[in-house]
Each structure stands twice: as structure tokens, then as C-alpha cells.
Tab-separated table of C-alpha atoms in Angstrom:
chain	number	residue	atom	x	y	z
A	645	ARG	CA	145.138	88.878	109.658
A	646	ARG	CA	141.570	90.101	109.977
A	647	ALA	CA	140.380	92.944	112.188
A	648	SER	CA	140.019	91.937	115.808
A	649	ALA	CA	137.201	94.463	116.254
A	650	VAL	CA	135.425	96.875	113.957
A	651	LEU	CA	134.548	99.896	116.075
A	652	GLU	CA	134.189	102.564	113.393
A	653	ASP	CA	132.091	105.551	114.485
A	654	VAL	CA	131.652	104.104	117.983
A	655	VAL	CA	130.968	106.464	120.886
A	656	ALA	CA	132.831	105.036	123.869
A	657	VAL	CA	133.073	107.837	126.430
A	658	ALA	CA	134.995	106.855	129.582
A	659	ALA	CA	135.438	103.282	128.306
A	660	ARG	CA	138.148	101.091	129.816
A	661	PHE	CA	140.168	99.171	127.227
A	662	ASP	CA	142.865	98.382	129.815
A	663	GLY	CA	144.672	95.157	128.916
A	664	ALA	CA	142.450	94.548	125.875
A	665	ASP	CA	143.726	92.816	122.743
A	666	LEU	CA	142.961	95.492	120.147
A	667	ARG	CA	145.499	94.304	117.596
A	668	ASN	CA	144.362	95.170	114.065
A	669	ALA	CA	141.130	96.786	115.344
A	670	ASN	CA	139.495	99.686	113.515
A	671	PHE	CA	138.551	102.774	115.573
A	672	THR	CA	138.107	105.122	112.570
A	673	ASN	CA	136.024	108.186	113.524
A	674	ALA	CA	135.493	106.834	117.058
A	675	MET	CA	134.702	109.190	119.941
A	676	LEU	CA	136.955	107.937	122.758
A	677	MET	CA	136.982	110.863	125.193
A	678	GLN	CA	138.022	109.966	128.757
A	679	SER	CA	138.726	106.375	127.656
A	680	ARG	CA	141.784	104.454	128.855
A	681	PHE	CA	144.033	102.035	126.983
A	682	ASN	CA	146.532	101.063	129.723
A	683	ASP	CA	148.463	97.949	128.662
A	684	ALA	CA	146.153	97.400	125.656
A	685	GLU	CA	147.750	95.661	122.677
A	686	ILE	CA	147.417	98.085	119.757
A	687	GLU	CA	149.705	96.667	117.069
A	688	GLY	CA	148.088	97.446	113.701
A	689	THR	CA	145.137	99.305	115.241
A	690	ASP	CA	143.688	102.075	113.033
A	691	PHE	CA	142.693	105.200	114.996
A	692	THR	CA	142.174	107.450	111.932
A	693	ASP	CA	140.155	110.557	112.908
A	694	ALA	CA	139.370	109.147	116.366
A	695	VAL	CA	138.962	111.649	119.201
A	696	ILE	CA	141.276	110.632	122.062
A	697	ASP	CA	142.372	112.574	125.144
A	698	LEU	CA	145.862	114.027	124.782
A	699	SER	CA	147.284	112.085	127.746
A	700	GLN	CA	146.092	108.779	126.270
A	701	LEU	CA	147.234	109.802	122.787
A	702	LYS	CA	150.769	110.381	124.081
A	703	ALA	CA	150.763	107.031	125.874
A	704	LEU	CA	149.467	105.227	122.773
A	705	CYS	CA	152.104	106.878	120.582
A	706	GLY	CA	154.745	105.599	122.985
A	707	ARG	CA	153.944	102.008	122.037
A	708	ALA	CA	152.209	102.263	118.641
A	709	SER	CA	153.450	99.877	115.948
A	710	GLY	CA	152.281	97.892	112.983
A	711	VAL	CA	149.979	98.453	110.022
A	712	ASN	CA	146.272	97.630	109.895
A	713	SER	CA	145.824	94.748	107.455
A	714	LEU	CA	142.506	96.030	106.072
A	715	SER	CA	143.074	99.794	105.814
A	716	GLY	CA	146.835	99.681	105.211
A	717	VAL	CA	147.275	102.565	107.662
A	718	SER	CA	150.038	102.413	110.273
A	719	THR	CA	149.002	102.771	113.892
A	720	ARG	CA	151.489	105.623	114.424
A	721	GLU	CA	150.179	107.479	111.359
A	722	SER	CA	146.539	107.012	112.398
A	723	LEU	CA	147.318	108.509	115.830
A	724	GLY	CA	149.276	111.403	114.343
A	725	CYS	CA	152.403	110.433	116.286
A	726	ARG	CA	155.560	112.402	115.618
């Protein structure tokens, strides 16, 4: 499966990804302060070194699953989930 979106190094301050299909997307090094991901599909999404608000990070970790098919990094690992 190919990446649904390549958003490496993107600056998306206060962006709304609510309900978006972000499966297998790449957010490596993205600046995502004040952004929301409510009900977004994030299976296989790579958030390596992305800057995400703590409240959103906790919510994303609560539903993170899968491995990005291009980077080989698990979504949980890329978010630093425990």
C-alpha cells in the first residue's frame, strides 16, 4: 500500500484533520501544533519527530495501529506511545 499523503516537514499549525483518511501517511518532522485529529484514520501513519500537542498525542496513542509501508515504522513507535 502506498502512502496516502506525504506531508514530511509540513507546517500545519491549527490544522483540522478531523475525520481524514490519513492511513499510511507520512508526517515525519511535521509541525502540527494546535492541530486536531478527531476521528482521523491513522493506521500505518508515520509521525516520526512530528511536533504534536500533548492532548492530541494521547488521543492518537489511544487508537494508533499499523506499520507504515514505506518507512517500516509503526504508528505507535513514531508517536512515542507507551
